[in-house]
């Protein structure tokens, strides 16, 4: 059949999106029914195989339709099949959803090259940036360049467990568009694929014609969330945290506009992926939580990531490192540079004291 076949590439905390994907393929909500003809009912999920209580994790997922390792107690839908072999997971796939910690992306991409049909399309839910010397890229751009397929970006104020529990959230879908596009982004071809897959009453998608802006918001807010965690660890209170959010928002916006000329200021200021994701991540995210513990316990983030997150990954500290390396190589025209991004890097990697976070702000 010519129905879209969905594969979820990744199986961590944010795989909750597979729940939505499968719900969308089968649940008789009116808007979903409208689009039902679009999708094949089976959703494949590539799972990095590991042992879970003496059994392969994929077998546990396929027997219980849950992922107790990374998303306990949430039913994934009977139509989600876990597959440890990347090549098999990709067979026949036309709609590729990339959702893995950025640390594992390059290796997965190597395994994907040459196995994707040219009529496939992709969306990246990964929050991070890739840096090589003076070059910086969002993940959707890398997927587009390396696989030669169109790639969108989905990001928003989306703490996974809250989304999984069906609590109302919004998210932003950035889709490719012709140069200078000023029309209704919902009419763009990739919006017509991804919005019906993800949009539900409790997971409300708005579409923008700004793939890179959406990806950069998701990546860079994690640095700001680490800073907010330091503020919590120091016990400095709400005014300080609000200042971090405001300053962080400006650094994200200015950084993106400086190095990615097609990004749009409205994406940062008006969309869930911008201001709203900064707020939720600075209140309730994993980066915030681990950064708070760094201050209170005086331990490095790598040690706390292991003990507190048990296999889930932090994106903030490494993103601060990547941005630092990029700025060192490329330079900036922004007066005073990016002092909040820089302070987070210094505290995470250079042993600077958390109190020094405000020194250059
Ligand atoms: P996670 O932090 O739960 O990490 C666990 C995942 O890493 C599992 O899929 C595991 O199989 C995989 N993994 C572990 N070792 C691996 C290896 N050696 N090779 C390949 N994979 C390996 O992941 P997540 O929370 O699903 O995050 C994925 C992306 O989604 C991140 O960029 C994150 O920022 C973003 N995101 C997460 C949330 C959230 O609340 N969790 C919300 C929005 C976006
Ligand atoms: P953390 O990775 O800090 O938990 O943030 C999750 C997220 O991206 C919320 O939108």
PDB file of N, CA and C in Angstrom, residues 28-79:
ATOM      1  N   UNK A  28     -10.222   6.550  17.453  1.00  0.00           N
ATOM      2  CA  UNK A  28     -11.276   7.097  16.602  1.00  0.00           C
ATOM      3  C   UNK A  28     -11.651   8.533  16.956  1.00  0.00           C
ATOM      4  N   UNK A  29     -10.680   9.323  17.232  1.00  0.00           N
ATOM      5  CA  UNK A  29     -10.983  10.751  17.391  1.00  0.00           C
ATOM      6  C   UNK A  29     -11.220  11.350  16.010  1.00  0.00           C
ATOM      7  N   UNK A  30     -12.032  12.361  15.948  1.00  0.00           N
ATOM      8  CA  UNK A  30     -12.485  12.828  14.640  1.00  0.00           C
ATOM      9  C   UNK A  30     -11.321  13.282  13.754  1.00  0.00           C
ATOM     10  N   UNK A  31     -10.459  14.112  14.308  1.00  0.00           N
ATOM     11  CA  UNK A  31      -9.375  14.638  13.464  1.00  0.00           C
ATOM     12  C   UNK A  31      -8.411  13.538  13.046  1.00  0.00           C
ATOM     13  N   UNK A  32      -8.283  12.519  13.905  1.00  0.00           N
ATOM     14  CA  UNK A  32      -7.399  11.402  13.588  1.00  0.00           C
ATOM     15  C   UNK A  32      -7.981  10.555  12.465  1.00  0.00           C
ATOM     16  N   UNK A  33      -9.281  10.299  12.585  1.00  0.00           N
ATOM     17  CA  UNK A  33      -9.950   9.532  11.521  1.00  0.00           C
ATOM     18  C   UNK A  33      -9.756  10.187  10.160  1.00  0.00           C
ATOM     19  N   UNK A  34      -9.824  11.507  10.193  1.00  0.00           N
ATOM     20  CA  UNK A  34      -9.642  12.251   8.945  1.00  0.00           C
ATOM     21  C   UNK A  34      -8.337  11.876   8.241  1.00  0.00           C
ATOM     22  N   UNK A  35      -7.316  11.605   9.045  1.00  0.00           N
ATOM     23  CA  UNK A  35      -5.985  11.352   8.486  1.00  0.00           C
ATOM     24  C   UNK A  35      -5.590   9.882   8.521  1.00  0.00           C
ATOM     25  N   UNK A  36      -6.484   9.033   9.032  1.00  0.00           N
ATOM     26  CA  UNK A  36      -6.167   7.622   9.233  1.00  0.00           C
ATOM     27  C   UNK A  36      -5.641   6.970   7.949  1.00  0.00           C
ATOM     28  N   UNK A  37      -6.187   7.361   6.841  1.00  0.00           N
ATOM     29  CA  UNK A  37      -5.792   6.734   5.577  1.00  0.00           C
ATOM     30  C   UNK A  37      -4.330   6.982   5.232  1.00  0.00           C
ATOM     31  N   UNK A  38      -3.723   7.925   5.926  1.00  0.00           N
ATOM     32  CA  UNK A  38      -2.326   8.274   5.661  1.00  0.00           C
ATOM     33  C   UNK A  38      -1.335   7.216   6.134  1.00  0.00           C
ATOM     34  N   UNK A  39      -1.672   6.569   7.272  1.00  0.00           N
ATOM     35  CA  UNK A  39      -0.643   5.771   7.954  1.00  0.00           C
ATOM     36  C   UNK A  39      -0.949   4.285   7.975  1.00  0.00           C
ATOM     37  N   UNK A  40       0.101   3.486   7.784  1.00  0.00           N
ATOM     38  CA  UNK A  40       0.035   2.057   8.069  1.00  0.00           C
ATOM     39  C   UNK A  40      -0.082   1.892   9.579  1.00  0.00           C
ATOM     40  N   UNK A  41      -0.875   0.917  10.061  1.00  0.00           N
ATOM     41  CA  UNK A  41      -1.122   0.860  11.510  1.00  0.00           C
ATOM     42  C   UNK A  41       0.087   0.441  12.355  1.00  0.00           C
ATOM     43  N   UNK A  42       1.048  -0.247  11.762  1.00  0.00           N
ATOM     44  CA  UNK A  42       2.173  -0.687  12.599  1.00  0.00           C
ATOM     45  C   UNK A  42       3.233   0.400  12.724  1.00  0.00           C
ATOM     46  N   UNK A  43       3.656   0.665  13.954  1.00  0.00           N
ATOM     47  CA  UNK A  43       4.752   1.593  14.206  1.00  0.00           C
ATOM     48  C   UNK A  43       5.956   0.776  14.676  1.00  0.00           C
ATOM     49  N   UNK A  44       7.049   0.853  13.930  1.00  0.00           N
ATOM     50  CA  UNK A  44       8.268   0.152  14.356  1.00  0.00           C
ATOM     51  C   UNK A  44       9.093   1.086  15.224  1.00  0.00           C
ATOM     52  N   UNK A  45       9.802   0.520  16.182  1.00  0.00           N
ATOM     53  CA  UNK A  45      10.675   1.338  17.027  1.00  0.00           C
ATOM     54  C   UNK A  45      12.034   0.662  17.135  1.00  0.00           C
ATOM     55  N   UNK A  46      13.069   1.336  16.628  1.00  0.00           N
ATOM     56  CA  UNK A  46      14.420   0.801  16.799  1.00  0.00           C
ATOM     57  C   UNK A  46      14.871   1.030  18.244  1.00  0.00           C
ATOM     58  N   UNK A  47      15.268  -0.091  18.881  1.00  0.00           N
ATOM     59  CA  UNK A  47      15.684  -0.035  20.283  1.00  0.00           C
ATOM     60  C   UNK A  47      17.138  -0.469  20.378  1.00  0.00           C
ATOM     61  N   UNK A  48      17.971   0.359  20.988  1.00  0.00           N
ATOM     62  CA  UNK A  48      19.345  -0.039  21.289  1.00  0.00           C
ATOM     63  C   UNK A  48      19.242  -1.178  22.298  1.00  0.00           C
ATOM     64  N   UNK A  49      19.647  -2.387  21.852  1.00  0.00           N
ATOM     65  CA  UNK A  49      19.388  -3.576  22.669  1.00  0.00           C
ATOM     66  C   UNK A  49      20.222  -3.568  23.938  1.00  0.00           C
ATOM     67  N   UNK A  50      19.576  -3.892  25.029  1.00  0.00           N
ATOM     68  CA  UNK A  50      20.288  -4.063  26.286  1.00  0.00           C
ATOM     69  C   UNK A  50      19.522  -5.069  27.132  1.00  0.00           C
ATOM     70  N   UNK A  51      20.187  -5.513  28.188  1.00  0.00           N
ATOM     71  CA  UNK A  51      19.571  -6.485  29.075  1.00  0.00           C
ATOM     72  C   UNK A  51      18.658  -5.781  30.063  1.00  0.00           C
ATOM     73  N   UNK A  52      17.445  -6.313  30.227  1.00  0.00           N
ATOM     74  CA  UNK A  52      16.575  -5.786  31.282  1.00  0.00           C
ATOM     75  C   UNK A  52      16.124  -6.960  32.150  1.00  0.00           C
ATOM     76  N   UNK A  53      16.622  -7.021  33.359  1.00  0.00           N
ATOM     77  CA  UNK A  53      16.307  -8.091  34.311  1.00  0.00           C
ATOM     78  C   UNK A  53      16.419  -9.467  33.667  1.00  0.00           C
ATOM     79  N   UNK A  54      17.540  -9.673  32.940  1.00  0.00           N
ATOM     80  CA  UNK A  54      17.832 -10.986  32.381  1.00  0.00           C
ATOM     81  C   UNK A  54      17.204 -11.260  31.023  1.00  0.00           C
ATOM     82  N   UNK A  55      16.436 -10.298  30.484  1.00  0.00           N
ATOM     83  CA  UNK A  55      15.832 -10.486  29.149  1.00  0.00           C
ATOM     84  C   UNK A  55      16.255  -9.345  28.237  1.00  0.00           C
ATOM     85  N   UNK A  56      16.280  -9.598  26.910  1.00  0.00           N
ATOM     86  CA  UNK A  56      16.528  -8.472  25.999  1.00  0.00           C
ATOM     87  C   UNK A  56      15.380  -7.463  26.110  1.00  0.00           C
ATOM     88  N   UNK A  57      15.762  -6.189  26.152  1.00  0.00           N
ATOM     89  CA  UNK A  57      14.748  -5.129  26.330  1.00  0.00           C
ATOM     90  C   UNK A  57      13.677  -5.172  25.234  1.00  0.00           C
ATOM     91  N   UNK A  58      14.095  -5.473  23.984  1.00  0.00           N
ATOM     92  CA  UNK A  58      13.096  -5.508  22.901  1.00  0.00           C
ATOM     93  C   UNK A  58      12.025  -6.567  23.186  1.00  0.00           C
ATOM     94  N   UNK A  59      12.459  -7.718  23.739  1.00  0.00           N
ATOM     95  CA  UNK A  59      11.469  -8.767  24.024  1.00  0.00           C
ATOM     96  C   UNK A  59      10.500  -8.292  25.109  1.00  0.00           C
ATOM     97  N   UNK A  60      11.046  -7.645  26.129  1.00  0.00           N
ATOM     98  CA  UNK A  60      10.190  -7.125  27.204  1.00  0.00           C
ATOM     99  C   UNK A  60       9.166  -6.146  26.619  1.00  0.00           C
ATOM    100  N   UNK A  61       9.632  -5.266  25.741  1.00  0.00           N
ATOM    101  CA  UNK A  61       8.708  -4.275  25.156  1.00  0.00           C
ATOM    102  C   UNK A  61       7.637  -4.977  24.324  1.00  0.00           C
ATOM    103  N   UNK A  62       8.048  -5.960  23.520  1.00  0.00           N
ATOM    104  CA  UNK A  62       7.073  -6.612  22.639  1.00  0.00           C
ATOM    105  C   UNK A  62       6.096  -7.508  23.403  1.00  0.00           C
ATOM    106  N   UNK A  63       6.537  -8.013  24.576  1.00  0.00           N
ATOM    107  CA  UNK A  63       5.618  -8.845  25.374  1.00  0.00           C
ATOM    108  C   UNK A  63       4.673  -8.003  26.227  1.00  0.00           C
ATOM    109  N   UNK A  64       5.175  -6.900  26.732  1.00  0.00           N
ATOM    110  CA  UNK A  64       4.355  -6.129  27.698  1.00  0.00           C
ATOM    111  C   UNK A  64       3.781  -4.852  27.090  1.00  0.00           C
ATOM    112  N   UNK A  65       4.266  -4.463  25.902  1.00  0.00           N
ATOM    113  CA  UNK A  65       3.883  -3.189  25.291  1.00  0.00           C
ATOM    114  C   UNK A  65       4.142  -2.010  26.214  1.00  0.00           C
ATOM    115  N   UNK A  66       5.217  -2.143  27.005  1.00  0.00           N
ATOM    116  CA  UNK A  66       5.712  -1.024  27.812  1.00  0.00           C
ATOM    117  C   UNK A  66       7.229  -1.057  27.743  1.00  0.00           C
ATOM    118  N   UNK A  67       7.856   0.057  28.107  1.00  0.00           N
ATOM    119  CA  UNK A  67       9.313   0.108  28.180  1.00  0.00           C
ATOM    120  C   UNK A  67       9.717   0.429  29.617  1.00  0.00           C
ATOM    121  N   UNK A  68       9.817  -0.640  30.461  1.00  0.00           N
ATOM    122  CA  UNK A  68      10.067  -0.399  31.887  1.00  0.00           C
ATOM    123  C   UNK A  68      11.436   0.224  32.155  1.00  0.00           C
ATOM    124  N   UNK A  69      12.347   0.108  31.191  1.00  0.00           N
ATOM    125  CA  UNK A  69      13.693   0.644  31.386  1.00  0.00           C
ATOM    126  C   UNK A  69      13.703   2.182  31.323  1.00  0.00           C
ATOM    127  N   UNK A  70      12.974   2.751  30.355  1.00  0.00           N
ATOM    128  CA  UNK A  70      13.069   4.202  30.140  1.00  0.00           C
ATOM    129  C   UNK A  70      11.761   4.965  30.310  1.00  0.00           C
ATOM    130  N   UNK A  71      10.639   4.252  30.326  1.00  0.00           N
ATOM    131  CA  UNK A  71       9.357   4.958  30.457  1.00  0.00           C
ATOM    132  C   UNK A  71       8.366   4.056  31.204  1.00  0.00           C
ATOM    133  N   UNK A  72       8.631   3.816  32.504  1.00  0.00           N
ATOM    134  CA  UNK A  72       7.840   2.832  33.235  1.00  0.00           C
ATOM    135  C   UNK A  72       6.357   3.185  33.293  1.00  0.00           C
ATOM    136  N   UNK A  73       5.531   2.162  33.294  1.00  0.00           N
ATOM    137  CA  UNK A  73       4.089   2.265  33.562  1.00  0.00           C
ATOM    138  C   UNK A  73       3.272   2.972  32.488  1.00  0.00           C
ATOM    139  N   UNK A  74       3.860   3.218  31.320  1.00  0.00           N
ATOM    140  CA  UNK A  74       3.096   3.888  30.264  1.00  0.00           C
ATOM    141  C   UNK A  74       2.868   2.898  29.124  1.00  0.00           C
ATOM    142  N   UNK A  75       1.612   2.550  28.807  1.00  0.00           N
ATOM    143  CA  UNK A  75       1.356   1.652  27.679  1.00  0.00           C
ATOM    144  C   UNK A  75       1.756   2.315  26.361  1.00  0.00           C
ATOM    145  N   UNK A  76       2.473   1.570  25.520  1.00  0.00           N
ATOM    146  CA  UNK A  76       2.965   2.150  24.265  1.00  0.00           C
ATOM    147  C   UNK A  76       1.987   1.963  23.113  1.00  0.00           C
ATOM    148  N   UNK A  77       1.009   1.115  23.301  1.00  0.00           N
ATOM    149  CA  UNK A  77       0.126   0.779  22.178  1.00  0.00           C
ATOM    150  C   UNK A  77       0.562  -0.557  21.596  1.00  0.00           C
ATOM    151  N   UNK A  78      -0.401  -1.443  21.337  1.00  0.00           N
ATOM    152  CA  UNK A  78      -0.077  -2.797  20.866  1.00  0.00           C
ATOM    153  C   UNK A  78       0.518  -2.789  19.471  1.00  0.00           C
ATOM    154  N   UNK A  79       0.338  -1.701  18.759  1.00  0.00           N
ATOM    155  CA  UNK A  79       0.835  -1.648  17.378  1.00  0.00           C
ATOM    156  C   UNK A  79       2.255  -1.103  17.268  1.00  0.00           C
TER     157      UNK A  79
END
